[in-house]
mmCIF file of C-alpha atoms and ligand atoms in Angstrom:
data_model
loop_
_atom_site.group_PDB
_atom_site.id
_atom_site.type_symbol
_atom_site.label_atom_id
_atom_site.label_comp_id
_atom_site.label_asym_id
_atom_site.label_seq_id
_atom_site.Cartn_x
_atom_site.Cartn_y
_atom_site.Cartn_z
ATOM 1 C CA MET N 9 156.093 129.633 8.708
ATOM 2 C CA ALA N 10 155.434 133.495 8.352
ATOM 3 C CA ALA N 11 153.249 135.130 10.745
ATOM 4 C CA THR N 12 149.738 135.917 9.241
ATOM 5 C CA ALA N 13 146.853 138.040 10.032
ATOM 6 C CA SER N 14 145.144 134.959 11.429
ATOM 7 C CA THR N 15 148.175 133.472 13.393
ATOM 8 C CA PRO N 16 146.870 133.264 16.822
ATOM 9 C CA CYS N 17 149.038 135.120 19.549
ATOM 10 C CA ALA N 18 151.080 132.052 20.469
ATOM 11 C CA ARG N 19 154.837 132.169 21.128
ATOM 12 C CA PRO N 20 156.538 134.000 18.252
ATOM 13 C CA THR N 21 158.358 131.579 15.764
ATOM 14 C CA PRO N 22 162.023 132.393 15.145
ATOM 15 C CA LEU N 23 160.725 133.689 11.706
ATOM 16 C CA GLU N 24 158.350 135.787 13.222
ATOM 17 C CA GLU N 25 160.819 137.453 15.285
ATOM 18 C CA VAL N 26 162.869 137.944 12.247
ATOM 19 C CA GLU N 27 159.936 139.584 10.484
ATOM 20 C CA ILE N 28 159.148 141.901 13.762
ATOM 21 C CA ASP N 29 163.098 142.964 13.952
ATOM 22 C CA LEU N 30 162.886 143.953 10.096
ATOM 23 C CA LEU N 31 159.640 145.700 10.555
ATOM 24 C CA LEU N 32 160.744 147.820 13.143
ATOM 25 C CA GLU N 33 163.927 148.427 11.530
ATOM 26 C CA ALA N 34 162.155 149.786 8.601
ATOM 27 C CA VAL N 35 159.771 151.674 10.746
ATOM 28 C CA HIS N 36 162.982 153.458 12.321
ATOM 29 C CA ARG N 37 164.739 154.127 9.491
ATOM 30 C CA VAL N 38 162.062 155.275 6.850
ATOM 31 C CA GLY N 39 159.388 156.637 9.426
ATOM 32 C CA GLY N 40 161.919 157.905 11.897
ATOM 33 C CA VAL N 41 160.061 156.529 14.998
ATOM 34 C CA ASP N 42 161.797 153.796 17.027
ATOM 35 C CA PHE N 43 159.766 151.080 18.687
ATOM 36 C CA ARG N 44 162.726 148.535 18.573
ATOM 37 C CA ASP N 45 162.763 148.651 22.571
ATOM 38 C CA TYR N 46 159.148 148.490 23.256
ATOM 39 C CA ALA N 47 158.063 145.674 25.269
ATOM 40 C CA ARG N 48 157.754 142.573 22.754
ATOM 41 C CA ALA N 49 154.549 140.732 24.193
ATOM 42 C CA SER N 50 152.346 144.038 23.692
ATOM 43 C CA LEU N 51 154.018 145.055 20.813
ATOM 44 C CA ARG N 52 153.467 142.145 19.000
ATOM 45 C CA ARG N 53 149.440 142.054 19.760
ATOM 46 C CA ARG N 54 149.283 145.579 18.194
ATOM 47 C CA ILE N 55 151.218 144.187 15.290
ATOM 48 C CA GLN N 56 148.618 141.580 14.828
ATOM 49 C CA SER N 57 145.728 144.146 15.022
ATOM 50 C CA GLN N 58 147.588 146.047 12.223
ATOM 51 C CA LEU N 59 147.740 142.981 10.080
ATOM 52 C CA ARG N 60 144.144 143.004 10.113
ATOM 53 C CA ALA N 61 143.585 146.813 9.843
ATOM 54 C CA GLN N 62 145.791 147.227 7.109
ATOM 55 C CA LYS N 63 144.663 143.975 5.205
ATOM 56 C CA ALA N 64 148.158 142.600 5.281
ATOM 57 C CA ASP N 65 148.729 138.670 4.692
ATOM 58 C CA THR N 66 151.983 138.864 6.576
ATOM 59 C CA ILE N 67 154.424 140.791 8.501
ATOM 60 C CA THR N 68 156.574 141.051 5.406
ATOM 61 C CA HIS N 69 153.721 142.290 3.219
ATOM 62 C CA LEU N 70 152.893 144.787 6.014
ATOM 63 C CA LEU N 71 156.451 146.011 6.001
ATOM 64 C CA ASP N 72 156.301 146.058 2.007
ATOM 65 C CA LYS N 73 153.205 148.339 2.343
ATOM 66 C CA ILE N 74 154.505 150.619 5.035
ATOM 67 C CA VAL N 75 157.682 151.440 3.265
ATOM 68 C CA HIS N 76 156.053 152.384 -0.162
ATOM 69 C CA ASP N 77 152.897 154.194 1.285
ATOM 70 C CA PRO N 78 153.588 156.946 3.719
ATOM 71 C CA LEU N 79 149.687 156.608 4.815
ATOM 72 C CA CYS N 80 150.292 153.070 5.604
ATOM 73 C CA MET N 81 153.224 154.131 7.845
ATOM 74 C CA ASP N 82 151.067 156.658 9.423
ATOM 75 C CA ARG N 83 148.476 154.422 9.884
ATOM 76 C CA PHE N 84 150.843 151.911 11.709
ATOM 77 C CA VAL N 85 152.579 154.337 13.971
ATOM 78 C CA LEU N 86 149.475 155.621 15.227
ATOM 79 C CA GLY N 87 147.952 152.085 15.697
ATOM 80 C CA LEU N 88 151.141 151.016 17.638
ATOM 81 C CA SER N 89 150.858 153.668 20.470
ATOM 82 C CA VAL N 90 148.352 153.003 23.263
ATOM 83 C CA ASN N 91 146.486 156.495 24.206
ATOM 84 C CA VAL N 92 144.104 154.865 26.543
ATOM 85 C CA SER N 93 143.731 157.171 29.637
ATOM 86 C CA VAL N 94 140.967 158.783 31.800
ATOM 87 C CA MET N 95 140.421 161.603 33.851
ATOM 88 C CA PHE N 96 142.014 161.146 37.460
ATOM 89 C CA ARG N 97 143.093 157.818 36.443
ATOM 90 C CA ASP N 98 143.836 155.764 39.926
ATOM 91 C CA PRO N 99 142.016 158.547 41.923
ATOM 92 C CA ALA N 100 144.080 157.224 45.219
ATOM 93 C CA PHE N 101 147.304 158.545 43.458
ATOM 94 C CA PHE N 102 145.796 162.029 42.821
ATOM 95 C CA ARG N 103 144.456 161.908 46.468
ATOM 96 C CA ALA N 104 148.038 161.155 47.744
ATOM 97 C CA LEU N 105 149.310 164.118 45.139
ATOM 98 C CA ARG N 106 147.013 166.526 46.857
ATOM 99 C CA GLU N 107 147.547 165.423 50.334
ATOM 100 C CA LEU N 108 151.171 164.572 50.619
ATOM 101 C CA VAL N 109 152.930 166.328 47.584
ATOM 102 C CA PHE N 110 151.274 169.702 47.004
ATOM 103 C CA PRO N 111 152.082 170.466 50.696
ATOM 104 C CA LEU N 112 155.789 169.789 50.022
ATOM 105 C CA LEU N 113 155.445 171.803 46.811
ATOM 106 C CA ARG N 114 153.732 174.744 48.215
ATOM 107 C CA PRO N 115 156.873 176.597 49.530
ATOM 108 C CA TRP N 116 158.659 176.676 46.007
ATOM 109 C CA PRO N 117 158.046 180.114 44.451
ATOM 110 C CA PHE N 118 157.499 178.749 40.995
ATOM 111 C CA LEU N 119 156.564 175.165 39.952
ATOM 112 C CA ARG N 120 157.673 173.633 36.778
ATOM 113 C CA ILE N 121 155.807 170.342 35.776
ATOM 114 C CA TRP N 122 156.124 167.929 33.306
ATOM 115 C CA LEU N 123 153.588 165.535 32.212
ATOM 116 C CA ALA N 124 155.661 163.156 29.879
ATOM 117 C CA GLY N 125 153.128 160.908 28.003
ATOM 118 C CA CYS N 126 150.098 163.040 28.494
ATOM 119 C CA SER N 127 148.124 161.194 25.580
ATOM 120 C CA MET N 128 144.982 163.148 25.015
ATOM 121 C CA GLY N 129 145.210 165.286 27.875
ATOM 122 C CA GLU N 130 142.858 163.693 30.495
ATOM 123 C CA GLU N 131 145.684 163.797 33.073
ATOM 124 C CA VAL N 132 146.721 167.388 32.196
ATOM 125 C CA TYR N 133 143.100 168.762 32.863
ATOM 126 C CA SER N 134 142.821 166.514 36.087
ATOM 127 C CA LEU N 135 146.093 167.853 37.325
ATOM 128 C CA ALA N 136 145.095 171.390 36.578
ATOM 129 C CA ILE N 137 141.913 171.140 38.087
ATOM 130 C CA MET N 138 143.579 169.928 41.364
ATOM 131 C CA LEU N 139 146.299 172.808 41.382
ATOM 132 C CA ALA N 140 143.320 175.168 40.570
ATOM 133 C CA GLU N 141 141.510 173.885 43.974
ATOM 134 C CA GLU N 142 144.932 174.051 46.111
ATOM 135 C CA GLY N 143 145.395 177.797 44.742
ATOM 136 C CA LEU N 144 148.809 176.563 43.252
ATOM 137 C CA ILE N 145 147.836 176.882 39.583
ATOM 138 C CA SER N 146 148.913 180.541 39.150
ATOM 139 C CA ARG N 147 152.540 179.680 40.180
ATOM 140 C CA CYS N 148 152.826 176.829 37.691
ATOM 141 C CA ARG N 149 153.949 176.137 34.023
ATOM 142 C CA ILE N 150 152.777 172.679 33.119
ATOM 143 C CA TYR N 151 154.645 171.058 30.210
ATOM 144 C CA ALA N 152 152.375 168.329 28.559
ATOM 145 C CA THR N 153 154.313 166.048 26.041
ATOM 146 C CA ASP N 154 153.820 162.925 23.885
ATOM 147 C CA ILE N 155 155.236 161.344 20.853
ATOM 148 C CA ASN N 156 151.872 161.164 19.308
ATOM 149 C CA GLU N 157 150.966 164.397 17.650
ATOM 150 C CA ARG N 158 147.185 163.636 16.803
ATOM 151 C CA ALA N 159 147.022 162.853 20.679
ATOM 152 C CA LEU N 160 148.418 166.140 21.715
ATOM 153 C CA ALA N 161 145.943 167.815 19.233
ATOM 154 C CA LYS N 162 143.071 166.304 20.896
ATOM 155 C CA ALA N 163 144.713 167.069 24.370
ATOM 156 C CA ARG N 164 145.036 170.814 23.242
ATOM 157 C CA GLU N 165 141.095 170.819 22.501
ATOM 158 C CA GLY N 166 140.120 169.394 25.850
ATOM 159 C CA ILE N 167 136.882 167.932 24.538
ATOM 160 C CA TYR N 168 135.609 164.496 25.673
ATOM 161 C CA ALA N 169 132.500 162.335 24.912
ATOM 162 C CA LEU N 170 129.869 163.294 27.570
ATOM 163 C CA ASP N 171 129.121 160.072 28.358
ATOM 164 C CA LEU N 172 132.721 159.291 30.066
ATOM 165 C CA VAL N 173 131.846 162.225 32.644
ATOM 166 C CA GLN N 174 129.981 160.196 34.958
ATOM 167 C CA ARG N 175 133.226 157.992 35.483
ATOM 168 C CA TYR N 176 135.223 161.078 35.317
ATOM 169 C CA THR N 177 133.130 162.706 38.287
ATOM 170 C CA GLN N 178 133.420 159.728 40.264
ATOM 171 C CA ASN N 179 136.970 159.501 40.238
ATOM 172 C CA TYR N 180 137.228 163.274 40.669
ATOM 173 C CA MET N 181 135.278 163.210 44.032
ATOM 174 C CA LEU N 182 137.633 159.803 45.104
ATOM 175 C CA ALA N 183 140.599 162.174 44.470
ATOM 176 C CA GLY N 184 139.528 164.620 46.767
ATOM 177 C CA GLY N 185 137.759 167.147 44.626
ATOM 178 C CA THR N 186 136.421 170.016 46.319
ATOM 179 C CA ARG N 187 133.621 171.545 43.916
ATOM 180 C CA SER N 188 131.356 170.299 41.453
ATOM 181 C CA PHE N 189 132.656 168.707 38.861
ATOM 182 C CA SER N 190 130.136 170.330 36.260
ATOM 183 C CA GLU N 191 131.828 173.916 37.001
ATOM 184 C CA TYR N 192 135.003 172.868 34.843
ATOM 185 C CA TYR N 193 133.091 171.770 31.590
ATOM 186 C CA THR N 194 130.206 173.152 29.198
ATOM 187 C CA ALA N 195 128.106 170.096 27.785
ATOM 188 C CA ALA N 196 127.239 170.738 23.819
ATOM 189 C CA TYR N 197 126.348 167.989 21.388
ATOM 190 C CA GLY N 198 127.188 165.066 23.017
ATOM 191 C CA ASN N 199 130.488 166.374 24.397
ATOM 192 C CA ALA N 200 131.915 167.853 27.504
ATOM 193 C CA ILE N 201 134.414 171.074 26.443
ATOM 194 C CA PHE N 202 136.672 171.823 29.273
ATOM 195 C CA THR N 203 136.982 175.235 29.945
ATOM 196 C CA PRO N 204 140.121 176.899 28.540
ATOM 197 C CA ALA N 205 141.234 178.533 31.600
ATOM 198 C CA LEU N 206 142.477 175.099 32.762
ATOM 199 C CA ARG N 207 145.155 175.243 29.862
ATOM 200 C CA GLU N 208 146.279 178.474 30.457
ATOM 201 C CA ARG N 209 149.357 177.372 32.222
ATOM 202 C CA VAL N 210 149.842 174.416 29.782
ATOM 203 C CA MET N 211 152.102 173.955 27.171
ATOM 204 C CA PHE N 212 151.806 171.099 24.959
ATOM 205 C CA ALA N 213 154.680 169.695 22.972
ATOM 206 C CA LYS N 214 156.046 166.880 21.210
ATOM 207 C CA HIS N 215 158.813 164.970 23.122
ATOM 208 C CA ASN N 216 160.052 161.509 22.334
ATOM 209 C CA LEU N 217 161.266 159.448 25.472
ATOM 210 C CA VAL N 218 163.132 157.168 23.281
ATOM 211 C CA ALA N 219 165.386 159.781 21.413
ATOM 212 C CA ASP N 220 164.984 163.219 23.358
ATOM 213 C CA GLY N 221 166.581 164.202 26.399
ATOM 214 C CA PRO N 222 166.112 166.433 29.086
ATOM 215 C CA PHE N 223 164.727 169.933 28.469
ATOM 216 C CA ASN N 224 164.213 171.739 31.676
ATOM 217 C CA GLU N 225 164.394 171.284 35.609
ATOM 218 C CA PHE N 226 161.089 170.262 36.990
ATOM 219 C CA SER N 227 159.516 170.280 40.517
ATOM 220 C CA LEU N 228 157.109 167.424 39.529
ATOM 221 C CA ILE N 229 157.132 164.875 36.840
ATOM 222 C CA LEU N 230 154.354 162.518 36.157
ATOM 223 C CA CYS N 231 155.212 159.775 33.686
ATOM 224 C CA ARG N 232 152.442 156.932 34.309
ATOM 225 C CA ASN N 233 151.453 154.274 32.388
ATOM 226 C CA VAL N 234 154.066 154.799 29.503
ATOM 227 C CA MET N 235 157.309 152.775 30.555
ATOM 228 C CA ILE N 236 155.143 149.541 30.872
ATOM 229 C CA TYR N 237 155.315 149.604 27.260
ATOM 230 C CA PHE N 238 158.983 149.562 27.099
ATOM 231 C CA ASN N 239 161.834 146.819 27.474
ATOM 232 C CA ARG N 240 164.223 147.204 30.523
ATOM 233 C CA ARG N 241 166.988 148.948 28.356
ATOM 234 C CA LEU N 242 164.262 151.638 27.252
ATOM 235 C CA GLN N 243 163.212 151.896 30.746
ATOM 236 C CA ASP N 244 166.392 152.497 32.230
ATOM 237 C CA ARG N 245 167.244 155.492 29.526
ATOM 238 C CA VAL N 246 163.944 157.054 30.552
ATOM 239 C CA HIS N 247 164.662 156.656 34.128
ATOM 240 C CA HIS N 248 167.770 158.620 33.320
ATOM 241 C CA VAL N 249 165.996 161.397 31.564
ATOM 242 C CA LEU N 250 163.511 161.900 34.177
ATOM 243 C CA CYS N 251 165.911 161.735 36.958
ATOM 244 C CA ASP N 252 168.343 164.393 35.179
ATOM 245 C CA SER N 253 165.316 166.703 34.585
ATOM 246 C CA LEU N 254 164.095 166.782 38.370
ATOM 247 C CA ALA N 255 165.220 169.483 40.800
ATOM 248 C CA ASN N 256 166.902 168.322 44.082
ATOM 249 C CA PHE N 257 163.772 167.426 46.283
ATOM 250 C CA GLY N 258 161.428 167.484 43.185
ATOM 251 C CA VAL N 259 158.954 164.579 42.916
ATOM 252 C CA LEU N 260 158.338 161.896 40.393
ATOM 253 C CA GLY N 261 154.924 159.983 39.951
ATOM 254 C CA LEU N 262 154.718 156.843 38.329
ATOM 255 C CA GLY N 263 152.002 154.425 37.089
ATOM 256 C CA ALA N 264 150.318 151.774 39.352
ATOM 257 C CA ARG N 265 152.436 148.988 37.530
ATOM 258 C CA GLU N 266 155.775 151.049 37.465
ATOM 259 C CA ALA N 267 158.161 151.328 40.276
ATOM 260 C CA LEU N 268 161.285 152.777 41.251
ATOM 261 C CA PRO N 269 162.954 149.612 43.309
ATOM 262 C CA PHE N 270 165.595 147.504 41.124
ATOM 263 C CA THR N 271 166.020 150.450 38.614
ATOM 264 C CA PRO N 272 169.634 151.861 38.434
ATOM 265 C CA LEU N 273 168.463 155.367 40.070
ATOM 266 C CA GLN N 274 166.669 153.905 42.960
ATOM 267 C CA ASN N 275 169.331 155.132 45.422
ATOM 268 C CA ARG N 276 168.763 158.792 43.992
ATOM 269 C CA TYR N 277 165.259 158.858 45.390
ATOM 270 C CA GLU N 278 163.261 158.322 48.787
ATOM 271 C CA ALA N 279 159.991 156.795 48.713
ATOM 272 C CA LEU N 280 157.428 159.406 49.659
ATOM 273 C CA ASP N 281 154.469 157.005 49.040
ATOM 274 C CA ALA N 282 155.571 153.868 47.665
ATOM 275 C CA PRO N 283 152.181 152.124 47.147
ATOM 276 C CA HIS N 284 150.925 155.339 44.854
ATOM 277 C CA ARG N 285 154.462 155.236 43.324
ATOM 278 C CA LEU N 286 155.516 158.799 44.563
ATOM 279 C CA TYR N 287 159.106 159.251 45.068
ATOM 280 C CA ARG N 288 161.360 162.368 45.788
ATOM 281 C CA ARG N 289 164.864 162.763 44.363
ATOM 282 C CA VAL N 290 167.081 163.340 47.310
ATOM 283 C CA VAL N 291 170.640 162.992 45.442
HETATM 284 C C1 LIG R 311 148.577 154.734 28.017
HETATM 285 S S1 LIG R 311 148.931 156.333 27.541
HETATM 286 C C2 LIG R 311 149.325 157.026 29.395
HETATM 287 C C3 LIG R 311 148.641 158.423 29.343
HETATM 288 C C4 LIG R 311 148.799 159.060 30.964
HETATM 289 N N1 LIG R 311 149.806 159.310 31.088
HETATM 290 C C5 LIG R 311 147.941 158.053 31.887
HETATM 291 O O1 LIG R 311 148.572 157.609 32.879
HETATM 292 O O2 LIG R 311 146.389 157.882 31.712
HETATM 293 C C6 LIG R 311 150.670 156.109 27.129
HETATM 294 C C7 LIG R 311 151.049 157.505 26.305
HETATM 295 O O3 LIG R 311 152.715 157.347 26.168
HETATM 296 C C8 LIG R 311 152.883 157.829 24.687
HETATM 297 N N2 LIG R 311 154.102 157.345 24.285
HETATM 298 C C9 LIG R 311 154.401 155.996 23.828
HETATM 299 N N3 LIG R 311 155.850 156.025 23.525
HETATM 300 C C10 LIG R 311 156.274 157.223 23.833
HETATM 301 C C11 LIG R 311 157.496 157.829 23.601
HETATM 302 N N4 LIG R 311 158.537 157.317 23.057
HETATM 303 N N5 LIG R 311 157.664 158.931 23.936
HETATM 304 C C12 LIG R 311 156.553 159.956 24.541
HETATM 305 N N6 LIG R 311 155.557 159.496 24.672
HETATM 306 C C13 LIG R 311 155.143 158.150 24.233
HETATM 307 C C14 LIG R 311 151.795 157.299 23.924
HETATM 308 O O4 LIG R 311 151.769 157.842 22.505
HETATM 309 C C15 LIG R 311 150.544 157.535 25.052
HETATM 310 O O5 LIG R 311 150.011 158.836 24.811
#
């Protein structure tokens, strides 16, 4: 039986597996975006919700729509990327950055930082605030990249709904913020507009971790909550790109559900703070 919009998310049938393979092949060859090595279980949930959103009865019907209608393809590609983020996500991670990593980076004359998978910029502004408070921002260049152009456009604006700010303020304080969080934004029309000075040292650009390679040498790379959506093969590829992009003694920060042990490159790093997923490249 072909998978339908109302099929519950039980185990995929062999036919559904074939339909998904064909769908992802078509998205790769026609839409130019390669989801083939994304983790199947979460990908499948998002395909199911695309069936409903695009009013398709089966995955094959959805395939037919997206290969013949560029707008459907666009909606599909956007629907498949998960852009959930918050400012100072996992505040203890940011506290560890401030207390453990920044002192190690302070002697470097210039800091190149890469935020890979920066989504709508929440992590970018969080980091810029901390670097400013530690007096490091004027020596930094931050490269904030994502595969999703719409997310990058939002990130460049730096405007977030005002009702999120209470949570962001709490996270900021838990992360060791030293000022009043309201200094960093202006409230207008239900939005918090973050001060443009925070992005003076930031360059936003499209970069696809599936297909693109290293593009610079960095002192600090954060790639958090991105690889959880990838299968093991793709995670290994991304680990190579990140490691090849780090200067010796540069620091890598991963998300709470991502870790270096058992990856092919674990021997190239030492753990600076394993619970907070902070590692330093040593070879
Ligand atoms: C859940 S968000 C994580 C945002 C932020 N790093 C954080 O931890 O809150 C995952 C981001 O990874 C991006 N992403 C997914 N696949 C990607 C790829 N192949 N290359 C670059 N970014 C990708 C998505 O567009 C999304 O913005």
